Short mmCIF file of C-alpha atoms and ligand atoms in Angstrom, two decimals:
data_model
loop_
_atom_site.label_atom_id
_atom_site.label_comp_id
_atom_site.label_asym_id
_atom_site.label_seq_id
_atom_site.Cartn_x
_atom_site.Cartn_y
_atom_site.Cartn_z
CA MET A 10 -33.89 23.82 0.17
CA MET A 11 -35.64 22.59 2.40
CA LEU A 12 -34.42 19.98 4.91
CA GLU A 13 -37.19 16.96 4.15
CA PRO A 14 -38.42 14.70 6.43
CA MET A 15 -36.92 10.99 7.16
CA ASN A 16 -37.72 9.24 4.02
CA PRO A 17 -39.90 6.25 4.85
CA ALA A 18 -37.76 3.56 3.51
CA HIS A 19 -34.61 5.00 5.19
CA SER A 20 -36.13 5.32 8.87
CA ALA A 21 -37.09 1.55 8.05
CA LEU A 22 -32.99 0.21 9.09
CA PRO A 23 -33.42 -1.85 12.10
CA PRO A 24 -31.99 -0.66 15.24
CA THR A 25 -28.11 -1.12 15.36
CA THR A 26 -28.59 -3.99 17.76
CA ALA A 27 -30.77 -5.77 15.21
CA LEU A 28 -28.19 -5.60 12.28
CA SER A 29 -25.65 -8.26 11.97
CA GLU A 30 -23.23 -8.03 14.72
CA ASP A 31 -20.69 -8.92 12.77
CA TRP A 32 -19.83 -6.08 10.09
CA VAL A 33 -20.00 -3.82 13.40
CA GLY A 34 -17.72 -6.00 15.25
CA GLN A 35 -15.49 -6.68 11.88
CA ILE A 36 -15.78 -2.79 10.84
CA SER A 37 -14.31 -1.63 14.30
CA ALA A 38 -11.32 -4.11 14.28
CA LEU A 39 -10.04 -1.34 11.35
CA GLY A 40 -10.02 1.50 13.26
CA ALA A 41 -12.06 3.73 15.90
CA LEU A 42 -15.20 2.90 15.51
CA LEU A 43 -17.82 5.84 17.46
CA GLU A 44 -21.35 5.46 17.84
CA ASP A 45 -23.84 8.72 18.39
CA GLU A 46 -20.66 11.04 17.49
CA PRO A 47 -22.06 14.81 17.64
CA MET A 48 -21.39 16.03 14.17
CA ALA A 49 -20.70 19.65 15.51
CA ARG A 50 -17.24 18.33 16.68
CA HIS A 51 -16.03 17.67 12.95
CA THR A 52 -17.54 20.59 10.98
CA THR A 53 -15.76 23.85 10.73
CA LEU A 54 -19.30 25.62 11.33
CA MET A 55 -20.07 23.70 14.45
CA VAL A 56 -23.41 22.43 14.02
CA GLY A 57 -24.65 18.66 13.13
CA GLY A 58 -26.59 16.53 14.95
CA ALA A 59 -25.09 12.82 15.84
CA ALA A 60 -23.45 10.45 13.13
CA ARG A 61 -24.94 7.09 14.00
CA TRP A 62 -21.53 5.52 13.26
CA TYR A 63 -18.24 7.83 12.79
CA PHE A 64 -15.69 5.59 11.57
CA ARG A 65 -11.84 6.50 11.45
CA PRO A 66 -9.91 3.24 8.84
CA ASN A 67 -6.26 2.67 10.63
CA ASN A 68 -4.75 3.01 7.19
CA ARG A 69 -5.43 2.66 3.31
CA ASP A 70 -6.26 -1.36 3.61
CA ALA A 71 -8.96 -0.85 6.48
CA ALA A 72 -10.75 1.48 4.67
CA ILE A 73 -11.24 -1.06 1.31
CA ALA A 74 -11.58 -3.49 3.84
CA SER A 75 -14.53 -1.27 5.61
CA MET A 76 -16.17 -0.75 2.18
CA ARG A 77 -16.37 -4.48 1.41
CA LEU A 78 -17.62 -5.14 4.67
CA LEU A 79 -20.21 -1.93 4.81
CA PRO A 80 -23.90 -3.11 3.87
CA ALA A 81 -24.88 -1.72 0.76
CA HIS A 82 -28.07 -0.34 2.70
CA ILE A 83 -26.22 1.97 4.91
CA PRO A 84 -25.86 5.63 3.78
CA LEU A 85 -22.01 6.17 3.33
CA LEU A 86 -20.90 9.67 4.10
CA PRO A 87 -17.29 10.79 3.24
CA LEU A 88 -15.63 13.47 5.26
CA GLY A 89 -12.68 15.40 5.28
CA ARG A 90 -12.35 18.15 7.56
CA GLY A 91 -15.78 19.43 7.49
CA SER A 92 -15.12 22.80 6.09
CA ASN A 93 -17.98 22.85 3.42
CA MET A 94 -20.39 20.46 5.70
CA LEU A 95 -23.92 21.87 6.73
CA ILE A 96 -25.47 18.62 8.35
CA SER A 97 -28.99 18.52 10.01
CA ASP A 98 -29.44 19.17 13.23
CA ASP A 99 -30.85 15.29 13.02
CA GLY A 100 -27.31 13.80 12.26
CA PHE A 101 -26.56 11.66 9.69
CA ASP A 102 -28.31 8.17 10.10
CA GLY A 103 -25.62 6.18 8.47
CA LEU A 104 -21.75 5.61 8.98
CA VAL A 105 -19.35 8.96 8.51
CA ILE A 106 -15.87 7.78 7.15
CA ASP A 107 -13.36 10.10 8.00
CA LEU A 108 -9.98 9.12 5.74
CA SER A 109 -7.77 11.10 8.34
CA GLU A 110 -5.33 8.69 9.11
CA LEU A 111 -4.95 8.16 5.08
CA ASN A 112 -2.46 11.32 4.77
CA ALA A 113 1.17 10.43 3.01
CA ILE A 114 2.49 12.98 0.87
CA ASP A 115 5.11 11.73 -1.99
CA VAL A 116 6.37 14.32 -3.81
CA ASP A 117 8.24 13.21 -7.48
CA ALA A 118 10.56 15.54 -9.51
CA CYS A 119 7.89 17.15 -11.23
CA SER A 120 4.41 15.68 -9.46
CA VAL A 121 3.17 14.62 -5.79
CA THR A 122 0.67 12.21 -5.22
CA VAL A 123 -1.46 12.74 -2.11
CA GLU A 124 -2.95 10.59 0.22
CA ALA A 125 -7.52 11.55 0.93
CA GLY A 126 -6.32 12.50 4.23
CA ALA A 127 -3.57 15.40 3.73
CA ARG A 128 -4.33 18.47 4.35
CA MET A 129 -4.47 20.81 1.34
CA SER A 130 -2.27 23.46 3.57
CA ARG A 131 0.61 20.65 4.70
CA VAL A 132 0.27 19.57 0.57
CA ALA A 133 0.76 23.27 -0.51
CA ARG A 134 3.78 23.27 2.01
CA GLN A 135 5.75 20.51 0.92
CA CYS A 136 5.54 20.88 -2.63
CA ALA A 137 6.81 24.67 -1.96
CA GLU A 138 9.95 23.23 0.20
CA HIS A 139 10.64 20.94 -3.31
CA GLY A 140 9.83 23.71 -5.65
CA LEU A 141 7.07 23.14 -7.46
CA SER A 142 4.41 25.18 -8.26
CA GLY A 143 0.37 24.75 -9.51
CA CYS A 144 -1.44 24.36 -5.93
CA GLU A 145 -0.19 27.57 -3.71
CA PHE A 146 -3.52 28.14 -3.53
CA MET A 147 -3.89 25.31 -1.30
CA ALA A 148 -2.08 27.19 1.77
CA THR A 149 -5.13 28.53 2.29
CA VAL A 150 -8.15 26.23 2.03
CA PRO A 151 -8.99 24.57 5.26
CA GLY A 152 -10.35 21.19 3.67
CA ASP A 153 -8.22 17.59 2.66
CA MET A 154 -7.52 16.42 0.12
CA GLY A 155 -10.28 14.24 -0.73
CA GLY A 156 -12.64 17.02 0.13
CA GLY A 157 -10.28 19.40 -2.09
CA ILE A 158 -11.19 16.54 -5.08
CA ALA A 159 -15.25 16.12 -4.33
CA MET A 160 -15.35 20.02 -4.28
CA ASN A 161 -12.65 20.85 -6.92
CA ALA A 162 -11.60 23.46 -5.11
CA GLY A 163 -9.80 26.80 -5.92
CA CYS A 164 -9.53 30.14 -5.48
CA PHE A 165 -7.04 33.32 -6.51
CA ALA A 166 -7.36 31.98 -10.31
CA GLN A 167 -5.97 28.38 -9.35
CA GLN A 168 -7.80 25.04 -8.76
CA VAL A 169 -7.32 21.59 -8.05
CA SER A 170 -8.84 20.66 -11.60
CA ASP A 171 -5.62 23.10 -13.03
CA THR A 172 -3.05 20.27 -12.19
CA LEU A 173 -4.71 16.89 -10.95
CA SER A 174 -4.11 14.30 -13.30
CA GLN A 175 -4.93 11.42 -11.96
CA VAL A 176 -7.57 10.14 -9.06
CA GLU A 177 -7.30 6.72 -7.15
CA VAL A 178 -11.27 5.83 -6.23
CA LEU A 179 -12.59 3.44 -3.99
CA LEU A 180 -15.84 2.40 -5.46
CA SER A 181 -18.97 1.24 -3.10
CA HIS A 182 -18.73 -2.09 -3.56
CA GLY A 183 -14.78 -1.86 -2.28
CA ASP A 184 -13.08 -1.98 -6.05
CA VAL A 185 -10.26 0.42 -6.53
CA GLN A 186 -9.87 2.44 -9.53
CA THR A 187 -7.75 4.47 -11.47
CA PHE A 188 -9.61 7.63 -13.56
CA SER A 189 -7.61 10.16 -15.31
CA ALA A 190 -8.98 13.77 -14.58
CA ASP A 191 -10.13 14.12 -17.76
CA ALA A 192 -12.67 10.90 -16.77
CA LEU A 193 -14.40 13.29 -13.94
CA ASN A 194 -16.06 15.97 -15.85
CA ILE A 195 -14.53 18.79 -13.58
CA SER A 196 -16.39 21.80 -13.41
CA TYR A 197 -16.54 24.76 -11.21
CA ARG A 198 -16.75 23.58 -7.79
CA HIS A 199 -17.64 20.18 -8.66
CA THR A 200 -16.30 16.38 -9.38
CA ALA A 201 -18.65 13.95 -11.03
CA LEU A 202 -17.25 11.26 -8.88
CA PRO A 203 -18.56 7.39 -9.45
CA ALA A 204 -21.91 7.11 -6.41
CA GLY A 205 -21.19 6.23 -3.38
CA SER A 206 -16.97 6.05 -4.11
CA LEU A 207 -13.88 7.39 -1.82
CA VAL A 208 -11.10 9.29 -3.15
CA LEU A 209 -8.15 7.42 -1.88
CA SER A 210 -5.26 9.31 -3.32
CA ALA A 211 -4.75 11.82 -6.11
CA THR A 212 -1.51 12.88 -8.45
CA PHE A 213 -0.78 15.95 -9.25
CA ASP A 214 1.03 17.38 -12.41
CA LEU A 215 3.59 20.58 -11.02
CA HIS A 216 5.88 22.67 -12.48
CA ILE A 217 9.29 24.04 -11.06
CA ASP A 218 9.75 27.38 -9.63
CA HIS A 219 12.27 28.98 -7.02
CA PRO A 220 10.81 27.70 -2.94
CA GLU A 221 11.38 31.26 -2.36
CA GLN A 222 9.05 32.71 -5.00
CA ILE A 223 6.54 30.24 -4.03
CA ARG A 224 6.23 30.62 -0.59
CA GLU A 225 6.23 34.45 -1.00
CA ARG A 226 2.90 33.78 -3.55
CA MET A 227 1.42 31.78 -0.64
CA ARG A 228 2.02 34.40 2.00
CA ASN A 229 0.44 36.97 -0.34
CA MET A 230 -3.07 34.90 -0.40
CA ARG A 231 -3.07 34.37 3.17
CA MET A 232 -2.49 38.06 3.76
CA ARG A 233 -5.56 38.57 1.31
CA ARG A 234 -7.66 36.10 3.01
CA SER A 235 -7.31 37.24 6.60
CA ALA A 236 -7.62 40.68 5.55
CA THR A 237 -11.52 39.81 3.72
CA GLN A 238 -12.96 36.71 5.82
CA PRO A 239 -14.14 36.34 9.30
CA LEU A 240 -11.39 33.53 10.10
CA SER A 241 -12.11 34.06 14.10
CA GLN A 242 -15.91 32.94 13.92
CA PRO A 243 -17.45 29.44 12.87
CA ASN A 244 -17.81 29.26 8.92
CA CYS A 245 -18.17 26.87 5.86
CA GLY A 246 -16.27 29.59 3.59
CA SER A 247 -18.29 30.65 0.77
CA VAL A 248 -21.66 29.81 0.84
CA PHE A 249 -23.16 29.99 -2.47
CA LYS A 250 -21.31 29.41 -5.56
CA ASN A 251 -20.63 32.63 -7.92
CA PRO A 252 -23.18 32.87 -10.65
CA ALA A 253 -21.79 33.44 -14.20
CA GLY A 254 -20.62 37.01 -14.53
CA ASP A 255 -21.26 38.02 -10.70
CA HIS A 256 -20.24 37.22 -7.23
CA ALA A 257 -22.85 35.81 -4.43
CA ALA A 258 -21.37 38.48 -2.23
CA ARG A 259 -22.08 41.48 -4.06
CA LEU A 260 -25.68 39.98 -4.72
CA ILE A 261 -26.46 39.29 -1.29
CA GLU A 262 -24.74 42.99 0.11
CA ALA A 263 -27.10 44.53 -2.34
CA ALA A 264 -30.25 42.66 -0.92
CA GLY A 265 -29.37 44.21 2.59
CA LEU A 266 -28.39 41.02 4.04
CA LYS A 267 -25.06 41.73 4.96
CA GLY A 268 -25.67 41.38 8.81
CA PHE A 269 -28.55 39.73 8.12
CA THR A 270 -28.96 37.28 11.22
CA ILE A 271 -31.67 33.85 11.95
CA GLY A 272 -31.24 32.55 15.60
CA GLY A 273 -27.28 31.97 16.07
CA ALA A 274 -26.62 32.22 12.58
CA CYS A 275 -25.83 35.56 10.68
CA PHE A 276 -24.62 36.72 6.95
CA SER A 277 -21.06 38.18 8.27
CA LYS A 278 -20.39 42.02 8.22
CA GLN A 279 -16.86 41.21 6.89
CA HIS A 280 -18.09 39.00 3.75
CA ALA A 281 -21.80 38.90 2.85
CA ASN A 282 -20.89 35.45 1.43
CA PHE A 283 -19.94 33.96 4.47
CA ILE A 284 -22.65 32.53 7.12
CA VAL A 285 -20.83 32.99 10.67
CA ASN A 286 -21.87 30.42 13.77
CA GLU A 287 -22.62 33.43 16.31
CA GLY A 288 -22.34 30.70 18.95
CA ASP A 289 -25.76 28.83 19.41
CA ALA A 290 -26.63 28.42 15.69
CA SER A 291 -28.57 25.20 14.52
CA CYS A 292 -28.61 23.81 10.84
CA ALA A 293 -32.56 25.16 10.77
CA ASP A 294 -31.04 28.25 11.50
CA ILE A 295 -28.46 28.32 8.27
CA VAL A 296 -30.92 27.22 6.34
CA ALA A 297 -32.67 29.48 7.08
CA LEU A 298 -31.04 31.97 6.00
CA ILE A 299 -29.86 30.13 2.52
CA GLU A 300 -33.53 29.91 1.87
CA HIS A 301 -34.02 33.31 2.79
CA ALA A 302 -31.31 34.88 0.84
CA GLN A 303 -31.79 32.95 -2.28
CA HIS A 304 -35.86 33.62 -2.01
CA LEU A 305 -34.84 37.48 -1.53
CA VAL A 306 -31.71 37.66 -4.64
CA GLN A 307 -34.29 36.14 -6.91
CA GLN A 308 -36.78 38.32 -6.20
CA GLN A 309 -34.76 40.92 -7.10
CA THR A 310 -32.21 40.01 -9.80
CA GLY A 311 -33.83 36.77 -11.27
CA ILE A 312 -30.51 35.16 -10.48
CA GLU A 313 -31.00 31.58 -8.43
CA LEU A 314 -27.90 30.91 -5.93
CA GLU A 315 -26.88 27.88 -6.03
CA PRO A 316 -25.47 26.72 -2.45
CA GLU A 317 -21.69 25.67 -2.66
CA VAL A 318 -21.89 24.12 0.78
CA ARG A 319 -22.50 20.52 1.04
CA VAL A 320 -26.12 20.88 2.67
CA ILE A 321 -27.00 16.59 4.05
CA SER A 322 -29.87 16.48 4.76
CA HIS A 323 -32.02 13.58 5.53
CA SER A 324 -33.34 13.54 1.56
CA ALA A 325 -29.25 13.69 0.32
CA GLN A 326 -28.72 10.52 2.84
CA ALA A 327 -31.96 9.21 1.71
CA MET A 328 -30.70 9.59 -2.00
CA GLU A 329 -26.90 7.97 -0.82
CA ALA A 330 -28.57 4.70 0.48
CA SER A 331 -30.18 3.81 -2.58
CA GLN A 332 -27.03 5.10 -5.01
CA ARG A 333 -25.07 2.12 -2.88
CA GLU A 334 -27.93 -0.38 -3.25
CA SER A 335 -28.14 0.09 -7.05
C1 FAD B 11 -12.54 29.99 6.48
C2 FAD B 11 -12.97 28.75 4.67
C3 FAD B 11 -12.14 29.37 3.66
C4 FAD B 11 -12.59 28.25 2.43
N1 FAD B 11 -12.22 28.94 1.25
C5 FAD B 11 -12.29 27.99 0.09
C6 FAD B 11 -11.99 28.51 -1.05
O1 FAD B 11 -11.00 29.42 -1.16
N2 FAD B 11 -11.88 27.70 -1.68
C7 FAD B 11 -12.61 26.45 -2.03
O2 FAD B 11 -13.00 25.90 -2.72
N3 FAD B 11 -13.40 26.49 -0.87
C8 FAD B 11 -13.03 27.38 0.77
N4 FAD B 11 -13.76 26.54 1.24
C9 FAD B 11 -14.58 25.25 1.47
C10 FAD B 11 -14.03 24.27 2.00
O3 FAD B 11 -12.58 24.35 2.67
C11 FAD B 11 -13.36 23.21 0.46
O4 FAD B 11 -14.55 22.77 -0.25
C12 FAD B 11 -12.10 22.27 0.94
O5 FAD B 11 -11.68 21.15 -0.11
C13 FAD B 11 -13.28 21.21 1.90
O6 FAD B 11 -12.64 20.09 2.08
P1 FAD B 11 -12.99 19.01 3.25
O7 FAD B 11 -12.00 18.25 3.74
O8 FAD B 11 -13.13 20.12 4.57
O9 FAD B 11 -13.83 18.28 3.32
P2 FAD B 11 -15.93 17.76 3.25
O10 FAD B 11 -15.94 19.38 3.90
O11 FAD B 11 -15.74 17.16 4.79
O12 FAD B 11 -16.53 17.34 2.39
C14 FAD B 11 -16.87 18.04 1.36
C15 FAD B 11 -17.97 16.97 0.62
O13 FAD B 11 -16.25 16.19 0.05
C16 FAD B 11 -17.18 15.02 0.06
N5 FAD B 11 -15.61 14.22 0.53
C17 FAD B 11 -14.82 14.85 1.83
N6 FAD B 11 -13.90 13.80 1.39
C18 FAD B 11 -13.59 13.12 0.42
C19 FAD B 11 -13.40 11.63 0.26
N7 FAD B 11 -12.27 11.36 0.57
N8 FAD B 11 -14.02 11.12 -1.17
C20 FAD B 11 -15.20 11.39 -1.58
N9 FAD B 11 -15.53 12.30 -1.17
C21 FAD B 11 -15.16 12.95 -0.26
C22 FAD B 11 -18.06 15.25 1.29
O14 FAD B 11 -18.45 14.18 1.58
C23 FAD B 11 -18.36 16.00 0.94
O15 FAD B 11 -19.55 16.09 -0.29
C24 FAD B 11 -13.78 27.46 2.57
C25 FAD B 11 -13.90 26.73 4.18
C26 FAD B 11 -13.48 27.87 5.27
C27 FAD B 11 -14.15 27.18 6.56
#
């Protein structure tokens, strides 16, 4: 996995001043629009260069209107809590959209409907209060609902897809469509959302249980996590997906990489599938660690470790732009 040079078509983007003033002005009326916003401020690894535009729409209607205004050649990057994101040191030459103002949680008798920007931990707590079980694991995953759906987040033998019934999606050209979970080909840490789209909200079918028992399960999960993971240092959770029948952490440890450091980035001594930022890591340091582990594990075992963390390189940005234009 390489951070590739910027795609020539992509670098041919006109400078801000040459773009139609209209879309920048009109979008900025729909929420908070920042220019050259450092992404290190918005990712739990605390690395990443500047986003050319960082946009937080005021509400759902503003999010829909902004998708209709955004020119198709501008790459779009949906951002939740940035807890599974590794963004290039060169930044993101497009618009990062942060849906944290869309954060309503609507609990019904046996289901919950959640907007994309709601923290998963808040969803889990509210479901517990209403005696609804099935999303306890969300109490321990530090992301928003949109990111959780895009990643099919999971742990402690539960995952988003177990209870997800439908997802409301804002398509790249600004239409809103509801998909049943079955239509999204959800698999381990992957949801096949339409290209260039955003999750707006999702509904989960849950089952009734005693609030105290649900809370007890959530407490146990939190305790197990804090006993085994380096939560006091910047990280992105598991760096690699577990290969079938094995654990990425075991393979990394067996390759002698626990504690191995490049620049400011290090495979945690506490949990080998976590890379921690020891203070001044760059994205390049982390990518170099990822590639080193992939190479060594492949050489020693023949197993190809696949990153779970979403690497936002220039090639990914160029692909995103072409998907929106098609
Ligand atoms: C300490 C720690 C522990 C973790 N433990 C776990 C764990 O146990 N299990 C697990 O699965 N993960 C875990 N993670 C990883 C991460 O928290 C999850 O993947 C989470 O679901 C990401 O949510 P986010 O809001 O931070 O998404 P981001 O990191 O912001 O985004 C992740 C991906 O989702 C996309 N995305 C975000 N929002 C939207 C949207 N509204 N519409 C469409 N796409 C969107 C982004 O473009 C990106 O591709 C952990 C991370 C940390 C730091």
